[in-house]
Amino acid sequence: MDIGIFLHGYLSADTTENLLKDLDEIEGVKRMVLQGQRLPPAESGHPDRRIITLKGQKIDLQVKTGRILMEIGEEAVITGVRNVCENHLPFGFDIHVGTYIRRQKTVTDKLKYGEKLGEIPDEIIGLTDQNAQLSERVKILKRD
């Protein structure tokens, strides 16, 4: 089951980091995808283009978060997600249930990755921009 958290504004890097840390603590959250305005390159000095830390791993935040897509295990998880969002997002948000993250490899994946498609882990499917280099766009954080 997928849900989308549609924000009524964009998040700063600090708010994004704190929100993701709390969302990751919820049992039943399988995958998360951040979407939003692309931030300029790191050398531009933009204040929201920085390294955030999640689960002890450093991640280069490349977007100004405006939407968070999540794959969850069951509908009961939505209550926990809503509570976390209410604590971090005073300007408002909407949560919608739908299909947001692909789960199967597509023809586009075959064109992008070619013969290496079989080497791509299933948990990455649907998480990356087809036009971007995989190493630049996806960071997998393993659950303990």
Coordinates of C-alpha atoms in Angstrom, one line a residue:
M1 CA 0.0 0.0 0.0
D2 CA 1.3 3.5 -0.9
I3 CA 0.5 6.9 0.7
G4 CA 1.5 10.3 -0.4
I5 CA 2.2 13.2 2.0
F6 CA 1.4 16.3 0.0
L7 CA 2.9 19.3 1.9
H8 CA 1.3 22.8 1.8
G9 CA 4.8 24.3 1.4
Y10 CA 8.4 23.2 1.0
L11 CA 10.6 21.9 3.8
S12 CA 14.0 23.2 4.9
A13 CA 16.8 20.7 5.1
D14 CA 16.6 20.6 8.9
T15 CA 12.8 19.9 8.9
T16 CA 13.3 17.3 6.2
E17 CA 16.0 15.6 8.3
N18 CA 14.0 15.6 11.5
L19 CA 10.8 14.5 9.8
L20 CA 12.5 11.6 8.0
K21 CA 14.1 10.4 11.3
D22 CA 10.8 10.3 13.0
L23 CA 9.0 8.6 10.0
D24 CA 11.7 6.0 9.9
E25 CA 10.9 5.0 13.5
I26 CA 7.4 4.0 12.5
E27 CA 7.0 0.2 12.2
G28 CA 5.6 -0.8 8.9
V29 CA 7.2 1.9 6.7
K30 CA 9.0 0.1 3.9
R31 CA 10.2 2.8 1.5
M32 CA 10.2 6.5 1.2
V33 CA 10.7 8.8 -1.8
L34 CA 11.3 12.6 -1.6
Q35 CA 10.0 14.8 -4.4
G36 CA 10.3 18.5 -4.9
Q37 CA 12.1 21.3 -6.5
R38 CA 15.6 20.4 -7.5
L39 CA 18.3 22.3 -5.6
P40 CA 21.2 23.9 -7.4
P41 CA 24.6 22.2 -7.3
A42 CA 26.5 22.1 -3.9
E43 CA 29.1 24.6 -5.0
S44 CA 26.3 27.3 -5.4
G45 CA 26.1 27.5 -1.6
H46 CA 22.3 27.2 -1.4
P47 CA 21.5 26.7 2.4
D48 CA 19.2 23.7 1.8
R49 CA 21.7 21.9 -0.4
R50 CA 23.6 20.1 2.4
I51 CA 24.3 16.7 3.8
I52 CA 21.7 15.2 6.1
T53 CA 22.3 12.2 8.4
L54 CA 19.8 9.3 8.6
K55 CA 20.6 6.1 10.4
G56 CA 24.2 7.1 10.7
Q57 CA 24.5 7.5 6.9
K58 CA 25.2 10.8 5.2
I59 CA 22.9 11.8 2.3
D60 CA 23.3 14.7 -0.1
L61 CA 19.8 16.4 0.0
Q62 CA 19.2 17.3 -3.7
V63 CA 15.6 18.5 -3.5
K64 CA 13.6 21.0 -1.5
T65 CA 11.0 18.5 -0.2
G66 CA 7.4 19.1 -1.3
R67 CA 6.1 15.6 -1.3
I68 CA 6.9 12.3 0.4
L69 CA 5.8 9.1 -1.1
M70 CA 5.8 6.0 1.2
E71 CA 5.2 2.3 0.8
I72 CA 3.7 1.0 4.0
G73 CA 2.7 -2.4 5.2
E74 CA -0.8 -1.8 6.4
E75 CA -3.4 0.9 6.7
A76 CA -2.9 1.3 10.5
V77 CA 0.5 2.9 9.8
I78 CA -1.2 6.0 8.5
T79 CA -2.2 7.1 12.0
G80 CA 1.5 7.1 13.1
V81 CA 2.5 8.9 10.0
R82 CA -0.2 11.5 10.5
N83 CA 0.9 12.1 14.2
V84 CA 4.6 12.6 13.1
C85 CA 3.5 15.0 10.4
E86 CA 1.4 17.0 12.8
N87 CA 4.5 17.4 15.0
H88 CA 6.7 18.6 12.2
L89 CA 4.5 20.4 9.7
P90 CA 2.5 23.2 11.3
F91 CA 1.7 24.8 7.9
G92 CA -0.4 21.8 6.8
F93 CA -0.3 18.7 4.7
D94 CA -2.6 16.1 3.1
I95 CA -2.2 12.3 3.2
H96 CA -3.7 10.3 0.3
V97 CA -3.8 6.6 -0.3
G98 CA -3.0 5.6 -3.8
T99 CA -0.4 3.9 -6.1
Y100 CA 2.7 6.1 -6.2
I101 CA 5.8 3.8 -6.3
R102 CA 6.3 1.2 -9.1
R103 CA 6.9 -2.3 -8.0
Q104 CA 7.8 -4.0 -11.3
K105 CA 10.6 -3.4 -13.8
T106 CA 9.4 -1.8 -17.0
V107 CA 10.5 -1.4 -20.6
T108 CA 12.0 2.0 -19.7
D109 CA 14.1 0.3 -17.0
K110 CA 15.3 -2.2 -19.7
L111 CA 16.3 0.7 -22.0
K112 CA 18.0 2.6 -19.2
Y113 CA 20.0 -0.3 -17.6
G114 CA 20.2 -2.7 -20.5
E115 CA 21.9 -6.0 -19.6
K116 CA 22.5 -4.8 -16.0
L117 CA 18.8 -4.7 -15.3
G118 CA 19.0 -8.1 -13.5
E119 CA 21.6 -6.6 -11.1
I120 CA 19.3 -3.8 -10.0
P121 CA 17.8 -4.7 -6.5
D122 CA 14.0 -4.9 -6.4
E123 CA 13.8 -2.3 -3.6
I124 CA 15.1 0.4 -6.0
I125 CA 12.4 -0.1 -8.6
G126 CA 10.3 3.0 -8.9
L127 CA 12.5 5.1 -6.7
T128 CA 14.7 6.9 -9.2
D129 CA 14.5 9.3 -12.1
Q130 CA 14.9 7.3 -15.3
N131 CA 17.1 10.0 -16.8
A132 CA 19.5 10.2 -13.9
Q133 CA 22.6 8.2 -12.9
L134 CA 21.5 5.7 -10.3
S135 CA 24.4 6.4 -8.0
E136 CA 23.5 10.1 -7.9
R137 CA 19.8 9.7 -7.1
V138 CA 19.2 6.7 -4.7
K139 CA 20.5 6.0 -1.2
I140 CA 19.3 2.8 0.4
L141 CA 19.2 2.8 4.2
K142 CA 19.0 -0.7 5.6
R143 CA 16.7 -1.4 8.5
D144 CA 18.5 -2.9 11.5

